[in-house]
mmCIF file of C-alpha atoms and ligand atoms in Angstrom:
data_model
loop_
_atom_site.group_PDB
_atom_site.id
_atom_site.type_symbol
_atom_site.label_atom_id
_atom_site.label_comp_id
_atom_site.label_asym_id
_atom_site.label_seq_id
_atom_site.Cartn_x
_atom_site.Cartn_y
_atom_site.Cartn_z
ATOM 1 C CA MET Z 1 1.505 77.907 110.339
ATOM 2 C CA THR Z 2 3.450 74.904 108.987
ATOM 3 C CA THR Z 3 3.543 71.668 110.929
ATOM 4 C CA ASP Z 4 7.300 72.222 111.538
ATOM 5 C CA THR Z 5 6.469 75.232 113.638
ATOM 6 C CA ILE Z 6 3.692 73.418 115.504
ATOM 7 C CA PHE Z 7 5.736 70.303 116.282
ATOM 8 C CA ASN Z 8 9.257 69.909 117.447
ATOM 9 C CA ILE Z 9 10.278 66.807 115.444
ATOM 10 C CA THR Z 10 13.086 64.357 116.223
ATOM 11 C CA LYS Z 11 13.222 61.415 113.836
ATOM 12 C CA THR Z 12 14.352 57.967 114.837
ATOM 13 C CA SER Z 13 17.837 56.975 113.748
ATOM 14 C CA SER Z 14 16.941 53.282 113.456
ATOM 15 C CA SER Z 15 13.501 52.144 112.317
ATOM 16 C CA ARG Z 16 12.139 48.944 113.880
ATOM 17 C CA ILE Z 17 9.865 48.188 110.935
ATOM 18 C CA ASP Z 18 11.901 45.228 109.682
ATOM 19 C CA ASN Z 19 11.157 43.377 112.949
ATOM 20 C CA VAL Z 20 7.391 43.460 112.405
ATOM 21 C CA ASP Z 21 5.207 41.328 110.145
ATOM 22 C CA LEU Z 22 2.536 43.788 108.992
ATOM 23 C CA ASP Z 23 0.397 40.911 107.635
ATOM 24 C CA THR Z 24 -0.028 39.378 111.104
ATOM 25 C CA PRO Z 25 0.587 42.141 113.643
ATOM 26 C CA GLY Z 26 -2.055 41.038 116.190
ATOM 27 C CA PHE Z 27 -3.778 43.910 118.002
ATOM 28 C CA GLY Z 28 -2.062 46.650 120.013
ATOM 29 C CA ARG Z 29 1.233 44.822 120.504
ATOM 30 C CA GLU Z 30 3.557 46.519 118.038
ATOM 31 C CA PHE Z 31 4.120 50.269 117.842
ATOM 32 C CA ALA Z 32 5.367 52.414 114.990
ATOM 33 C CA ASP Z 33 8.618 54.368 115.167
ATOM 34 C CA HIS Z 34 7.299 57.739 116.342
ATOM 35 C CA MET Z 35 4.941 59.206 118.919
ATOM 36 C CA LEU Z 36 3.633 62.625 119.820
ATOM 37 C CA GLU Z 37 4.069 63.947 123.342
ATOM 38 C CA MET Z 38 2.795 67.215 124.793
ATOM 39 C CA GLU Z 39 3.063 68.454 128.339
ATOM 40 C CA TYR Z 40 0.573 70.622 130.233
ATOM 41 C CA LYS Z 41 2.032 72.800 132.972
ATOM 42 C CA ASP Z 42 1.773 76.360 134.261
ATOM 43 C CA GLY Z 43 -1.839 76.469 133.098
ATOM 44 C CA GLN Z 44 -1.208 75.670 129.425
ATOM 45 C CA TRP Z 45 -0.255 73.010 126.916
ATOM 46 C CA GLN Z 46 3.389 73.366 125.874
ATOM 47 C CA GLN Z 47 4.876 72.842 122.409
ATOM 48 C CA PRO Z 48 4.163 69.281 121.203
ATOM 49 C CA GLU Z 49 7.060 67.041 120.319
ATOM 50 C CA ILE Z 50 7.201 64.195 117.837
ATOM 51 C CA LYS Z 51 9.966 61.803 118.758
ATOM 52 C CA PRO Z 52 10.976 58.139 118.643
ATOM 53 C CA TYR Z 53 8.446 55.824 120.309
ATOM 54 C CA GLY Z 54 9.743 54.634 123.641
ATOM 55 C CA PRO Z 55 9.218 54.335 127.383
ATOM 56 C CA ILE Z 56 8.244 57.350 129.457
ATOM 57 C CA GLU Z 57 9.426 58.017 132.955
ATOM 58 C CA ILE Z 58 6.796 58.191 135.696
ATOM 59 C CA THR Z 59 6.851 58.123 139.473
ATOM 60 C CA PRO Z 60 4.914 55.483 141.468
ATOM 61 C CA SER Z 61 2.847 58.327 142.902
ATOM 62 C CA LEU Z 62 1.584 59.434 139.468
ATOM 63 C CA ASN Z 63 -2.021 60.362 140.166
ATOM 64 C CA ALA Z 64 -3.371 58.961 136.875
ATOM 65 C CA LEU Z 65 -2.323 55.487 138.023
ATOM 66 C CA HIS Z 66 -4.270 55.838 141.258
ATOM 67 C CA TYR Z 67 -7.342 57.878 140.326
ATOM 68 C CA ALA Z 68 -7.729 57.248 136.563
ATOM 69 C CA GLN Z 69 -8.047 60.865 135.448
ATOM 70 C CA SER Z 70 -7.422 59.661 131.937
ATOM 71 C CA VAL Z 71 -9.127 59.683 128.529
ATOM 72 C CA PHE Z 72 -8.323 58.128 125.172
ATOM 73 C CA GLU Z 73 -9.446 57.713 121.578
ATOM 74 C CA GLY Z 74 -9.155 55.092 118.855
ATOM 75 C CA THR Z 75 -9.156 55.674 115.116
ATOM 76 C CA LYS Z 76 -7.343 54.110 112.174
ATOM 77 C CA ALA Z 77 -5.253 54.912 109.100
ATOM 78 C CA TYR Z 78 -5.889 52.875 105.943
ATOM 79 C CA TYR Z 79 -3.549 52.112 103.063
ATOM 80 C CA VAL Z 80 -4.849 53.318 99.692
ATOM 81 C CA ASP Z 81 -1.720 53.286 97.521
ATOM 82 C CA GLY Z 82 1.968 54.206 97.684
ATOM 83 C CA GLU Z 83 1.082 57.898 97.841
ATOM 84 C CA THR Z 84 -2.073 58.010 99.916
ATOM 85 C CA ILE Z 85 -3.125 56.980 103.418
ATOM 86 C CA ASN Z 86 -6.723 57.623 104.495
ATOM 87 C CA LEU Z 87 -8.013 58.678 107.897
ATOM 88 C CA PHE Z 88 -11.670 57.991 108.716
ATOM 89 C CA ARG Z 89 -13.556 60.861 110.410
ATOM 90 C CA PRO Z 90 -10.713 61.878 112.775
ATOM 91 C CA GLU Z 91 -12.555 65.085 113.668
ATOM 92 C CA LYS Z 92 -15.295 62.946 115.308
ATOM 93 C CA ASN Z 93 -12.625 61.430 117.554
ATOM 94 C CA TYR Z 94 -11.314 64.896 118.352
ATOM 95 C CA GLU Z 95 -14.797 66.125 119.300
ATOM 96 C CA ARG Z 96 -15.455 63.048 121.437
ATOM 97 C CA MET Z 97 -12.086 63.367 123.144
ATOM 98 C CA MET Z 98 -12.842 66.992 123.990
ATOM 99 C CA ARG Z 99 -16.147 65.913 125.575
ATOM 100 C CA SER Z 100 -14.311 63.175 127.498
ATOM 101 C CA CYS Z 101 -11.665 65.727 128.606
ATOM 102 C CA GLU Z 102 -14.360 68.064 129.845
ATOM 103 C CA ARG Z 103 -16.051 65.319 131.875
ATOM 104 C CA MET Z 104 -12.731 64.223 133.396
ATOM 105 C CA CYS Z 105 -11.466 67.786 134.096
ATOM 106 C CA ILE Z 106 -8.570 67.398 131.656
ATOM 107 C CA PRO Z 107 -7.636 70.597 129.801
ATOM 108 C CA LYS Z 108 -8.679 70.549 126.138
ATOM 109 C CA MET Z 109 -6.070 70.761 123.434
ATOM 110 C CA ASP Z 110 -6.244 72.468 120.029
ATOM 111 C CA ARG Z 111 -7.834 70.696 117.131
ATOM 112 C CA ASP Z 112 -4.678 71.248 115.062
ATOM 113 C CA ILE Z 113 -2.480 69.451 117.568
ATOM 114 C CA PHE Z 114 -4.784 66.433 117.442
ATOM 115 C CA ILE Z 115 -5.528 66.295 113.699
ATOM 116 C CA GLU Z 116 -2.235 67.653 112.323
ATOM 117 C CA GLY Z 117 -0.380 65.574 114.901
ATOM 118 C CA ILE Z 118 -2.011 62.407 113.546
ATOM 119 C CA LYS Z 119 -1.248 63.474 109.977
ATOM 120 C CA GLU Z 120 2.381 64.240 110.801
ATOM 121 C CA LEU Z 121 2.809 60.838 112.475
ATOM 122 C CA ILE Z 122 1.256 59.134 109.443
ATOM 123 C CA GLN Z 123 3.648 61.003 107.133
ATOM 124 C CA LEU Z 124 6.623 59.852 109.190
ATOM 125 C CA ASP Z 125 5.441 56.278 109.744
ATOM 126 C CA HIS Z 126 3.427 55.646 106.575
ATOM 127 C CA GLN Z 127 5.380 52.460 105.907
ATOM 128 C CA TRP Z 128 3.851 51.060 109.089
ATOM 129 C CA VAL Z 129 0.338 51.184 107.573
ATOM 130 C CA PRO Z 130 -0.362 47.561 106.600
ATOM 131 C CA GLN Z 131 -1.479 46.956 103.029
ATOM 132 C CA LYS Z 132 -3.304 43.678 103.655
ATOM 133 C CA ASP Z 133 -7.113 43.796 103.473
ATOM 134 C CA GLY Z 134 -8.622 44.086 106.952
ATOM 135 C CA ASN Z 135 -5.372 45.404 108.485
ATOM 136 C CA SER Z 136 -4.687 49.048 109.327
ATOM 137 C CA LEU Z 137 -2.657 51.353 111.552
ATOM 138 C CA TYR Z 138 -4.555 51.900 114.793
ATOM 139 C CA ILE Z 139 -4.123 55.409 116.203
ATOM 140 C CA ARG Z 140 -4.360 55.878 119.956
ATOM 141 C CA PRO Z 141 -4.437 59.477 121.246
ATOM 142 C CA PHE Z 142 -4.680 59.718 125.030
ATOM 143 C CA ALA Z 143 -4.340 62.260 127.799
ATOM 144 C CA CYS Z 144 -3.886 61.784 131.506
ATOM 145 C CA ALA Z 145 -3.085 63.529 134.763
ATOM 146 C CA PHE Z 146 0.624 63.712 135.450
ATOM 147 C CA ASP Z 147 1.022 65.044 138.989
ATOM 148 C CA PRO Z 148 3.465 63.003 141.114
ATOM 149 C CA ILE Z 149 1.080 63.389 144.028
ATOM 150 C CA ILE Z 150 -1.252 60.891 145.699
ATOM 151 C CA SER Z 151 -4.302 63.073 146.027
ATOM 152 C CA ALA Z 152 -7.783 62.599 144.590
ATOM 153 C CA ARG Z 153 -8.145 66.082 143.148
ATOM 154 C CA VAL Z 154 -7.998 67.728 139.746
ATOM 155 C CA ALA Z 155 -4.358 67.583 138.626
ATOM 156 C CA GLU Z 156 -2.228 70.559 137.694
ATOM 157 C CA THR Z 157 -0.074 68.808 135.119
ATOM 158 C CA TYR Z 158 -1.047 66.492 132.234
ATOM 159 C CA ARG Z 159 0.435 64.689 129.249
ATOM 160 C CA PHE Z 160 -1.091 64.111 125.852
ATOM 161 C CA TYR Z 161 0.269 61.364 123.607
ATOM 162 C CA ILE Z 162 -0.487 59.873 120.231
ATOM 163 C CA ILE Z 163 0.917 56.430 119.530
ATOM 164 C CA THR Z 164 0.168 54.187 116.547
ATOM 165 C CA SER Z 165 0.063 50.435 116.157
ATOM 166 C CA PRO Z 166 -0.294 48.183 113.092
ATOM 167 C CA VAL Z 167 -3.271 45.884 113.685
ATOM 168 C CA GLY Z 168 -5.109 42.973 112.161
ATOM 169 C CA SER Z 169 -8.802 42.210 112.538
ATOM 170 C CA TYR Z 170 -10.177 42.237 116.075
ATOM 171 C CA TYR Z 171 -12.504 39.226 116.063
ATOM 172 C CA ASP Z 172 -11.875 36.372 113.690
ATOM 173 C CA ARG Z 173 -15.265 34.722 114.192
ATOM 174 C CA PRO Z 174 -18.844 35.709 115.127
ATOM 175 C CA VAL Z 175 -19.227 36.679 118.791
ATOM 176 C CA LYS Z 176 -21.411 35.295 121.583
ATOM 177 C CA LEU Z 177 -22.978 37.820 123.945
ATOM 178 C CA THR Z 178 -24.656 37.464 127.306
ATOM 179 C CA THR Z 179 -26.481 40.014 129.403
ATOM 180 C CA SER Z 180 -25.655 40.434 133.081
ATOM 181 C CA GLN Z 181 -28.344 40.677 135.747
ATOM 182 C CA GLN Z 182 -25.799 41.529 138.390
ATOM 183 C CA TYR Z 183 -23.386 44.067 136.903
ATOM 184 C CA VAL Z 184 -23.811 47.316 134.987
ATOM 185 C CA ARG Z 185 -21.414 49.346 132.867
ATOM 186 C CA ALA Z 186 -22.729 52.874 133.335
ATOM 187 C CA VAL Z 187 -25.364 54.882 135.140
ATOM 188 C CA ARG Z 188 -27.110 58.058 134.095
ATOM 189 C CA GLY Z 189 -25.068 60.987 135.332
ATOM 190 C CA GLY Z 190 -21.955 58.808 135.332
ATOM 191 C CA VAL Z 191 -19.218 58.601 132.707
ATOM 192 C CA GLY Z 192 -20.598 55.978 130.297
ATOM 193 C CA ASP Z 193 -20.466 58.340 127.315
ATOM 194 C CA ALA Z 194 -16.858 59.375 128.006
ATOM 195 C CA LYS Z 195 -13.977 57.315 126.691
ATOM 196 C CA THR Z 196 -12.241 57.132 130.019
ATOM 197 C CA ALA Z 197 -10.021 54.448 131.514
ATOM 198 C CA GLY Z 198 -12.217 53.481 134.479
ATOM 199 C CA ASN Z 199 -15.118 52.376 132.276
ATOM 200 C CA TYR Z 200 -12.941 49.660 130.821
ATOM 201 C CA ALA Z 201 -11.395 48.628 134.132
ATOM 202 C CA ALA Z 202 -14.853 48.260 135.687
ATOM 203 C CA SER Z 203 -16.082 46.029 132.887
ATOM 204 C CA LEU Z 204 -13.224 43.520 133.107
ATOM 205 C CA TYR Z 205 -14.573 41.460 135.990
ATOM 206 C CA PRO Z 206 -18.061 40.875 134.502
ATOM 207 C CA ALA Z 207 -16.466 40.246 131.086
ATOM 208 C CA GLN Z 208 -14.155 37.662 132.630
ATOM 209 C CA LYS Z 209 -17.124 35.931 134.266
ATOM 210 C CA ALA Z 210 -18.958 35.919 130.935
ATOM 211 C CA LYS Z 211 -15.889 34.352 129.261
ATOM 212 C CA LYS Z 212 -15.819 31.574 131.850
ATOM 213 C CA GLN Z 213 -19.392 30.786 130.831
ATOM 214 C CA GLY Z 214 -18.377 30.560 127.164
ATOM 215 C CA PHE Z 215 -19.321 34.058 125.967
ATOM 216 C CA ASP Z 216 -17.085 36.639 124.306
ATOM 217 C CA GLN Z 217 -18.582 39.826 125.716
ATOM 218 C CA VAL Z 218 -21.289 41.216 127.967
ATOM 219 C CA LEU Z 219 -24.285 42.838 126.307
ATOM 220 C CA TRP Z 220 -24.846 45.636 128.821
ATOM 221 C CA LEU Z 221 -28.309 46.531 130.041
ATOM 222 C CA ASP Z 222 -29.374 49.825 131.593
ATOM 223 C CA ALA Z 223 -28.462 50.272 135.252
ATOM 224 C CA GLU Z 224 -31.888 51.340 136.565
ATOM 225 C CA GLU Z 225 -34.214 48.659 135.235
ATOM 226 C CA HIS Z 226 -31.849 46.007 133.805
ATOM 227 C CA THR Z 227 -34.229 46.003 130.873
ATOM 228 C CA TYR Z 228 -32.926 48.115 128.020
ATOM 229 C CA VAL Z 229 -29.991 47.181 125.823
ATOM 230 C CA GLU Z 230 -27.038 49.572 125.884
ATOM 231 C CA GLU Z 231 -23.858 48.357 124.155
ATOM 232 C CA VAL Z 232 -21.035 45.806 124.156
ATOM 233 C CA GLY Z 233 -17.518 46.191 125.660
ATOM 234 C CA THR Z 234 -15.919 47.992 122.740
ATOM 235 C CA MET Z 235 -18.785 48.206 120.262
ATOM 236 C CA ASN Z 236 -22.227 49.674 119.810
ATOM 237 C CA ILE Z 237 -24.968 47.157 119.094
ATOM 238 C CA PHE Z 238 -27.372 46.861 116.146
ATOM 239 C CA PHE Z 239 -30.374 44.605 115.558
ATOM 240 C CA VAL Z 240 -32.132 44.000 112.270
ATOM 241 C CA ILE Z 241 -35.732 43.291 113.266
ATOM 242 C CA ASP Z 242 -38.086 42.483 110.409
ATOM 243 C CA GLY Z 243 -35.986 44.578 108.018
ATOM 244 C CA VAL Z 244 -35.640 47.567 110.372
ATOM 245 C CA LEU Z 245 -32.196 48.522 111.680
ATOM 246 C CA VAL Z 246 -32.549 49.267 115.402
ATOM 247 C CA THR Z 247 -29.890 50.602 117.758
ATOM 248 C CA PRO Z 248 -30.136 52.070 121.272
ATOM 249 C CA ASP Z 249 -30.382 55.860 121.255
ATOM 250 C CA LEU Z 250 -27.730 57.999 122.925
ATOM 251 C CA ARG Z 251 -28.824 59.025 126.394
ATOM 252 C CA GLY Z 252 -25.557 59.554 128.241
ATOM 253 C CA THR Z 253 -24.753 55.996 129.256
ATOM 254 C CA ILE Z 254 -23.306 54.597 126.024
ATOM 255 C CA LEU Z 255 -20.327 55.667 123.983
ATOM 256 C CA PRO Z 256 -21.366 57.630 120.868
ATOM 257 C CA GLY Z 257 -19.410 55.497 118.404
ATOM 258 C CA VAL Z 258 -18.030 56.901 115.159
ATOM 259 C CA THR Z 259 -18.847 53.583 113.474
ATOM 260 C CA ARG Z 260 -22.368 53.668 114.957
ATOM 261 C CA ASP Z 261 -22.947 57.100 113.452
ATOM 262 C CA SER Z 262 -21.522 55.957 110.095
ATOM 263 C CA VAL Z 263 -23.750 52.856 110.041
ATOM 264 C CA VAL Z 264 -26.848 54.951 110.797
ATOM 265 C CA GLN Z 265 -26.001 57.518 108.091
ATOM 266 C CA LEU Z 266 -25.190 54.871 105.501
ATOM 267 C CA ALA Z 267 -28.333 52.814 106.146
ATOM 268 C CA LYS Z 268 -30.512 55.956 105.923
ATOM 269 C CA HIS Z 269 -28.695 56.927 102.706
ATOM 270 C CA TRP Z 270 -29.672 53.531 101.271
ATOM 271 C CA GLY Z 271 -33.287 54.109 102.275
ATOM 272 C CA MET Z 272 -33.266 51.414 104.926
ATOM 273 C CA PRO Z 273 -35.590 52.074 107.879
ATOM 274 C CA VAL Z 274 -33.471 52.989 110.921
ATOM 275 C CA GLU Z 275 -34.660 53.446 114.496
ATOM 276 C CA GLU Z 276 -32.511 54.902 117.268
ATOM 277 C CA ARG Z 277 -34.579 54.178 120.336
ATOM 278 C CA ARG Z 278 -34.828 52.311 123.574
ATOM 279 C CA ILE Z 279 -34.915 48.613 122.901
ATOM 280 C CA SER Z 280 -35.604 46.134 125.655
ATOM 281 C CA ILE Z 281 -33.863 42.787 125.874
ATOM 282 C CA ASP Z 282 -37.337 41.183 125.988
ATOM 283 C CA GLU Z 283 -38.132 42.686 122.585
ATOM 284 C CA VAL Z 284 -34.876 41.246 121.221
ATOM 285 C CA MET Z 285 -35.537 37.775 122.665
ATOM 286 C CA GLU Z 286 -39.170 37.801 121.475
ATOM 287 C CA ALA Z 287 -38.124 38.869 117.972
ATOM 288 C CA GLY Z 288 -35.657 35.965 118.048
ATOM 289 C CA GLU Z 289 -38.347 33.479 119.119
ATOM 290 C CA ASN Z 290 -40.735 34.732 116.431
ATOM 291 C CA ASP Z 291 -38.140 34.551 113.661
ATOM 292 C CA MET Z 292 -38.203 38.322 113.253
ATOM 293 C CA LEU Z 293 -34.615 38.919 114.363
ATOM 294 C CA ASP Z 294 -32.742 38.884 111.073
ATOM 295 C CA GLU Z 295 -29.279 39.867 112.314
ATOM 296 C CA VAL Z 296 -27.352 41.214 115.274
ATOM 297 C CA PHE Z 297 -23.971 42.895 114.951
ATOM 298 C CA GLY Z 298 -21.589 45.109 116.858
ATOM 299 C CA ALA Z 299 -20.072 48.247 115.326
ATOM 300 C CA GLY Z 300 -16.784 49.837 116.336
ATOM 301 C CA THR Z 301 -13.464 51.057 114.975
ATOM 302 C CA ALA Z 302 -11.559 47.947 116.026
ATOM 303 C CA ALA Z 303 -13.960 45.363 114.625
ATOM 304 C CA VAL Z 304 -15.860 47.540 112.050
ATOM 305 C CA ILE Z 305 -18.906 45.227 111.865
ATOM 306 C CA ALA Z 306 -18.711 42.138 114.098
ATOM 307 C CA PRO Z 307 -21.457 39.557 113.556
ATOM 308 C CA VAL Z 308 -23.149 38.144 116.660
ATOM 309 C CA GLU Z 309 -23.994 34.450 116.654
ATOM 310 C CA GLU Z 310 -25.634 34.231 120.067
ATOM 311 C CA VAL Z 311 -27.523 36.542 122.397
ATOM 312 C CA HIS Z 312 -28.029 34.952 125.806
ATOM 313 C CA HIS Z 313 -30.338 36.401 128.433
ATOM 314 C CA ASP Z 314 -31.738 34.941 131.621
ATOM 315 C CA GLY Z 315 -31.201 31.293 130.659
ATOM 316 C CA GLN Z 316 -32.513 31.703 127.081
ATOM 317 C CA SER Z 317 -30.527 32.088 123.891
ATOM 318 C CA VAL Z 318 -31.196 33.364 120.413
ATOM 319 C CA THR Z 319 -28.679 31.882 118.030
ATOM 320 C CA PHE Z 320 -27.772 32.478 114.412
ATOM 321 C CA ASP Z 321 -26.392 29.716 112.257
ATOM 322 C CA ILE Z 322 -23.694 31.819 110.617
ATOM 323 C CA ASP Z 323 -20.023 31.686 109.880
ATOM 324 C CA GLY Z 324 -19.737 35.334 108.810
ATOM 325 C CA ARG Z 325 -21.792 38.520 108.680
ATOM 326 C CA GLY Z 326 -25.475 38.598 107.728
ATOM 327 C CA PRO Z 327 -26.494 40.439 104.531
ATOM 328 C CA VAL Z 328 -27.046 43.856 106.168
ATOM 329 C CA GLY Z 329 -23.878 43.677 108.256
ATOM 330 C CA GLN Z 330 -21.880 42.508 105.241
ATOM 331 C CA LYS Z 331 -23.222 45.281 103.019
ATOM 332 C CA LEU Z 332 -22.323 47.874 105.647
ATOM 333 C CA TYR Z 333 -18.897 46.325 106.193
ATOM 334 C CA ASN Z 334 -18.163 46.269 102.464
ATOM 335 C CA ARG Z 335 -19.130 49.878 101.947
ATOM 336 C CA ILE Z 336 -17.466 51.295 105.053
ATOM 337 C CA THR Z 337 -14.188 49.465 104.412
ATOM 338 C CA ALA Z 338 -14.299 50.403 100.689
ATOM 339 C CA ILE Z 339 -14.718 54.088 101.619
ATOM 340 C CA GLN Z 340 -11.884 53.756 104.133
ATOM 341 C CA ARG Z 341 -9.579 52.188 101.542
ATOM 342 C CA GLY Z 342 -10.484 54.754 98.852
ATOM 343 C CA GLN Z 343 -12.229 52.071 96.744
ATOM 344 C CA ALA Z 344 -15.727 53.598 96.888
ATOM 345 C CA GLU Z 345 -17.112 57.084 96.563
ATOM 346 C CA ASP Z 346 -17.266 59.063 99.821
ATOM 347 C CA PRO Z 347 -20.539 61.020 99.581
ATOM 348 C CA PHE Z 348 -20.394 62.002 103.255
ATOM 349 C CA GLY Z 349 -16.930 63.607 103.270
ATOM 350 C CA TRP Z 350 -15.687 61.090 105.839
ATOM 351 C CA ILE Z 351 -12.168 60.728 104.481
ATOM 352 C CA THR Z 352 -9.135 62.850 105.240
ATOM 353 C CA SER Z 353 -6.370 61.789 102.856
ATOM 354 C CA VAL Z 354 -2.739 62.119 103.830
ATOM 355 C CA LYS Z 355 -0.302 62.371 100.905
ATOM 356 C CA VAL Z 356 2.935 60.605 101.703
ATOM 357 C CA ASP Z 357 6.286 60.494 99.926
HETATM 358 C C1 PLP R 401 -17.507 51.173 124.974
HETATM 359 C C2 PLP R 401 -17.410 51.382 123.517
HETATM 360 N N1 PLP R 401 -18.536 51.455 122.790
HETATM 361 C C3 PLP R 401 -18.518 51.659 121.457
HETATM 362 C C4 PLP R 401 -17.320 51.793 120.786
HETATM 363 C C5 PLP R 401 -17.317 52.055 119.305
HETATM 364 O O1 PLP R 401 -16.907 53.366 119.026
HETATM 365 P P1 PLP R 401 -16.160 53.728 117.681
HETATM 366 O O2 PLP R 401 -17.040 53.316 116.565
HETATM 367 O O3 PLP R 401 -15.964 55.209 117.727
HETATM 368 O O4 PLP R 401 -14.879 52.982 117.677
HETATM 369 C C6 PLP R 401 -16.116 51.705 121.485
HETATM 370 C C7 PLP R 401 -14.824 51.835 120.805
HETATM 371 O O5 PLP R 401 -14.273 52.910 120.765
HETATM 372 C C8 PLP R 401 -16.154 51.509 122.888
HETATM 373 O O6 PLP R 401 -15.019 51.424 123.598
#
């Protein structure tokens, strides 16, 4: 099947690209010319449409607004040259979105709609992919309930969208993290490993409190014992302790990040010792006190590798005198971004190239 038969395509008659500075686009504020939209009704997904990006009509009673039956993904397209745009592991985002859909009772959609839909949008809007180092075209697929009914039940109608947005780098300086003794992000049996709207809404209040105290993000601890490190708002967390790369293992409460998985694979490929395990905040603070904590960084699509300059817990802080990434974080950042931009070999088969004309 060709993509023309999968998608019903209506191109924009007037591109907005000349109004946007792709060197300084900010994050998530500008949107490329086209979007994908697909409706679910009568028990099945209907033919997807690609059409000009624009507002959608909803009723105030839309159940997604009230009950957050809603999931999303985030991946990026990278400029290689005038003929090639690279996608980084989009099938991992598809698989994660299908797990999120399952958890939130949203009907799954075909792999081809997701992957070919992204590719088709990139073909159409390839001029929106920024060329500047560190910039990229963020891709946001999402699906939500679409019943115009105020009722906390599984919906009968849904919409799936893919929108894209030229973005710059997420953090422009090392981040300061603090744990919270009072609030938690996720509990076992909850939805912490699903990329679903409510997780983010629930974390805003503690994150705002942390900001008022001078921190950038909360370093979440486990909900039962408030002892074990989980993750950061939009990133997984890594520690380099005495030369060993340590990250919390996946046990249902943290988001299985695509960047996290890439960091683990790359470090193992280099022969670096890697441990995915429970790590207590006390172990982190002790390693810091004993000069064994070499580096701390967050890993995620938005920020890639974000260096951490302070970890604060229970009145104590471990700080790093840095103005950029540490050696391990920098090496990972260099290699991952070089693979993404087609400037380094891709031994893992992570890249899906889109040829554009
Ligand atoms: C809560 C959370 N953890 C971790 C991540 C990192 O995941 P990824 O590397 O797939 O972007 C994200 C971003 O998607 C996130 O929102």
